[in-house]
PDB file of C-alpha atoms in Angstrom:
ATOM      1  CA  MET V   1      18.713   3.484  10.129  1.00  0.00           C
ATOM      2  CA  ALA V   2      16.009   1.522   8.491  1.00  0.00           C
ATOM      3  CA  PHE V   3      15.380  -1.633  10.041  1.00  0.00           C
ATOM      4  CA  HIS V   4      13.904  -3.952   7.790  1.00  0.00           C
ATOM      5  CA  GLY V   5      14.511  -8.168   7.676  1.00  0.00           C
ATOM      6  CA  ASP V   6      13.767 -10.929   9.877  1.00  0.00           C
ATOM      7  CA  ASN V   7      11.658  -9.884  12.833  1.00  0.00           C
ATOM      8  CA  GLY V   8      11.070  -5.834  11.009  1.00  0.00           C
ATOM      9  CA  LEU V   9       9.470  -4.753   7.613  1.00  0.00           C
ATOM     10  CA  ARG V  10       9.783  -7.028   4.621  1.00  0.00           C
ATOM     11  CA  ALA V  11       7.828  -4.722   2.670  1.00  0.00           C
ATOM     12  CA  TRP V  12       6.803  -1.352   2.285  1.00  0.00           C
ATOM     13  CA  CYS V  13       6.221   2.156  -0.234  1.00  0.00           C
ATOM     14  CA  ASN V  14       5.703   5.768  -0.255  1.00  0.00           C
ATOM     15  CA  PHE V  15       2.820   4.986  -4.252  1.00  0.00           C
ATOM     16  CA  LYS V  16       1.651   7.974  -5.949  1.00  0.00           C
ATOM     17  CA  GLY V  17      -1.962   6.689  -6.238  1.00  0.00           C
ATOM     18  CA  ASN V  18      -3.047  10.067  -7.952  1.00  0.00           C
ATOM     19  CA  GLY V  19      -2.600  11.210 -11.843  1.00  0.00           C
ATOM     20  CA  THR V  20       0.321   8.506 -13.385  1.00  0.00           C
ATOM     21  CA  HIS V  21       0.737   5.977 -11.079  1.00  0.00           C
ATOM     22  CA  SER V  22       4.104   5.114  -9.542  1.00  0.00           C
ATOM     23  CA  PHE V  23       6.491   4.288  -6.431  1.00  0.00           C
ATOM     24  CA  ARG V  24       7.874   7.376  -5.268  1.00  0.00           C
ATOM     25  CA  ASP V  25       9.815   4.574  -3.068  1.00  0.00           C
ATOM     26  CA  SER V  26      10.047   1.150  -2.225  1.00  0.00           C
ATOM     27  CA  TYR V  27      11.486  -1.593  -0.615  1.00  0.00           C
ATOM     28  CA  ASN V  28      10.432  -5.639  -1.881  1.00  0.00           C
ATOM     29  CA  PHE V  29       7.906  -4.484  -4.018  1.00  0.00           C
ATOM     30  CA  ALA V  30       8.535  -5.473  -7.683  1.00  0.00           C
ATOM     31  CA  SER V  31       5.637  -3.405  -9.214  1.00  0.00           C
ATOM     32  CA  TYR V  32       1.663  -2.491  -8.714  1.00  0.00           C
ATOM     33  CA  THR V  33      -1.217  -3.732 -10.536  1.00  0.00           C
ATOM     34  CA  ASP V  34      -4.174  -0.618 -10.564  1.00  0.00           C
ATOM     35  CA  TYR V  35      -7.911  -2.158 -10.495  1.00  0.00           C
ATOM     36  CA  ALA V  36      -9.530   0.156 -10.612  1.00  0.00           C
ATOM     37  CA  ASN V  37     -10.470   4.126  -8.220  1.00  0.00           C
ATOM     38  CA  GLY V  38      -8.671   3.755  -5.295  1.00  0.00           C
ATOM     39  CA  ARG V  39      -7.786  -0.072  -5.584  1.00  0.00           C
ATOM     40  CA  TYR V  40      -3.732  -1.200  -6.157  1.00  0.00           C
ATOM     41  CA  ARG V  41      -2.000  -4.656  -5.316  1.00  0.00           C
ATOM     42  CA  PHE V  42       1.373  -4.569  -4.751  1.00  0.00           C
ATOM     43  CA  HIS V  43       3.220  -7.620  -5.279  1.00  0.00           C
ATOM     44  CA  PHE V  44       6.535  -8.048  -3.165  1.00  0.00           C
ATOM     45  CA  SER V  45       9.920  -8.964  -5.130  1.00  0.00           C
ATOM     46  CA  THR V  46      10.454 -11.610  -1.876  1.00  0.00           C
ATOM     47  CA  ASN V  47       7.513 -13.326  -0.889  1.00  0.00           C
ATOM     48  CA  MET V  48       6.437 -13.143   2.881  1.00  0.00           C
ATOM     49  CA  PRO V  49       8.007 -16.366   4.406  1.00  0.00           C
ATOM     50  CA  SER V  50       4.363 -17.095   5.447  1.00  0.00           C
ATOM     51  CA  ASN V  51       0.138 -15.433   5.356  1.00  0.00           C
ATOM     52  CA  ASN V  52       0.709 -14.587   8.979  1.00  0.00           C
ATOM     53  CA  PHE V  53       2.271 -10.621   7.961  1.00  0.00           C
ATOM     54  CA  CYS V  54       0.769  -8.131   9.294  1.00  0.00           C
ATOM     55  CA  ALA V  55       0.091  -5.116   6.436  1.00  0.00           C
ATOM     56  CA  VAL V  56      -0.881  -1.671   7.407  1.00  0.00           C
ATOM     57  CA  ALA V  57      -1.556   1.348   5.071  1.00  0.00           C
ATOM     58  CA  THR V  58      -2.710   5.287   4.713  1.00  0.00           C
ATOM     59  CA  ALA V  59      -3.128   7.423   2.411  1.00  0.00           C
ATOM     60  CA  THR V  60      -3.752  11.074   2.516  1.00  0.00           C
ATOM     61  CA  TYR V  61      -4.362  13.583  -0.544  1.00  0.00           C
ATOM     62  CA  LEU V  62      -3.779  17.665  -0.480  1.00  0.00           C
ATOM     63  CA  ILE V  63      -6.682  19.951  -0.375  1.00  0.00           C
ATOM     64  CA  ALA V  64      -4.811  23.604  -0.711  1.00  0.00           C
ATOM     65  CA  THR V  65      -2.259  23.801   1.848  1.00  0.00           C
ATOM     66  CA  THR V  66      -4.172  21.126   4.360  1.00  0.00           C
ATOM     67  CA  ARG V  67      -3.345  17.175   4.056  1.00  0.00           C
ATOM     68  CA  ARG V  68      -6.669  15.081   4.439  1.00  0.00           C
ATOM     69  CA  HIS V  69      -6.606  11.565   5.498  1.00  0.00           C
ATOM     70  CA  ARG V  70      -8.757   8.745   4.155  1.00  0.00           C
ATOM     71  CA  ILE V  71      -9.354   5.204   4.678  1.00  0.00           C
ATOM     72  CA  VAL V  72      -7.021   2.108   3.588  1.00  0.00           C
ATOM     73  CA  SER V  73      -8.561  -0.656   4.138  1.00  0.00           C
ATOM     74  CA  ILE V  74      -6.347  -4.132   3.410  1.00  0.00           C
ATOM     75  CA  TYR V  75      -8.519  -5.852   0.750  1.00  0.00           C
ATOM     76  CA  ARG V  76      -7.050  -9.219   0.532  1.00  0.00           C
ATOM     77  CA  PHE V  77      -3.025 -10.392   0.842  1.00  0.00           C
ATOM     78  CA  ASN V  78      -1.313 -13.436   0.409  1.00  0.00           C
ATOM     79  CA  THR V  79       2.528 -14.749   0.527  1.00  0.00           C
ATOM     80  CA  SER V  80       3.049 -12.706  -2.715  1.00  0.00           C
ATOM     81  CA  TYR V  81       1.011  -9.796  -2.752  1.00  0.00           C
ATOM     82  CA  VAL V  82      -0.716  -7.273  -0.941  1.00  0.00           C
ATOM     83  CA  GLU V  83      -3.992  -5.774  -1.672  1.00  0.00           C
ATOM     84  CA  VAL V  84      -4.980  -2.177  -1.000  1.00  0.00           C
ATOM     85  CA  VAL V  85      -8.977  -0.605  -1.340  1.00  0.00           C
ATOM     86  CA  SER V  86      -9.108   3.956  -0.695  1.00  0.00           C
ATOM     87  CA  GLY V  87     -11.568   5.686  -0.262  1.00  0.00           C
ATOM     88  CA  TYR V  88     -13.418   8.796   0.661  1.00  0.00           C
ATOM     89  CA  ASN V  89     -16.009   6.512   2.795  1.00  0.00           C
ATOM     90  CA  ASP V  90     -16.716   2.791   3.376  1.00  0.00           C
ATOM     91  CA  THR V  91     -18.192   2.911  -0.201  1.00  0.00           C
ATOM     92  CA  THR V  92     -16.193   5.013  -2.339  1.00  0.00           C
ATOM     93  CA  ALA V  93     -13.309   3.940  -3.710  1.00  0.00           C
ATOM     94  CA  GLN V  94     -10.471   6.863  -4.657  1.00  0.00           C
ATOM     95  CA  ASP V  95      -7.216   7.548  -6.312  1.00  0.00           C
ATOM     96  CA  HIS V  96      -5.447   9.432  -3.966  1.00  0.00           C
ATOM     97  CA  GLU V  97      -1.927  11.202  -4.225  1.00  0.00           C
ATOM     98  CA  VAL V  98       0.316   9.139  -1.015  1.00  0.00           C
ATOM     99  CA  ILE V  99      -0.499   5.713  -0.301  1.00  0.00           C
ATOM    100  CA  SER V 100       2.007   4.417   2.411  1.00  0.00           C
ATOM    101  CA  VAL V 101       2.329   0.630   2.817  1.00  0.00           C
ATOM    102  CA  MET V 102       3.619  -1.290   5.539  1.00  0.00           C
ATOM    103  CA  CYS V 103       4.126  -4.796   6.016  1.00  0.00           C
ATOM    104  CA  ALA V 104       6.050  -6.794   8.798  1.00  0.00           C
ATOM    105  CA  ASP V 105       6.775 -10.195   9.865  1.00  0.00           C
ATOM    106  CA  SER V 106       8.724 -12.464  12.616  1.00  0.00           C
ATOM    107  CA  ILE V 107       9.645 -15.271  10.428  1.00  0.00           C
TER     108      ILE V 107
END
């Protein structure tokens, strides 16, 4: 059972960040903007009630048969979007096979 809405996840996505970018699945994300390698802005369908929400993100890619995890930072956010940067280290942004973003708020 999914728990979303008040006091739960207000938005989440499983995003294909390499090749042809696309949402594999999502809740409350209307669209995205691809700014550069590894930098994406995800626009909410329904805005967050405040700027005090919690956003977390992960990134993975596949080498042969092994999944590797990468650094993801919440770059900026407000009530209408969350922007993330993923990369190999803190200076090199890269596109990744899977970008997952979750946003929660208690209001």
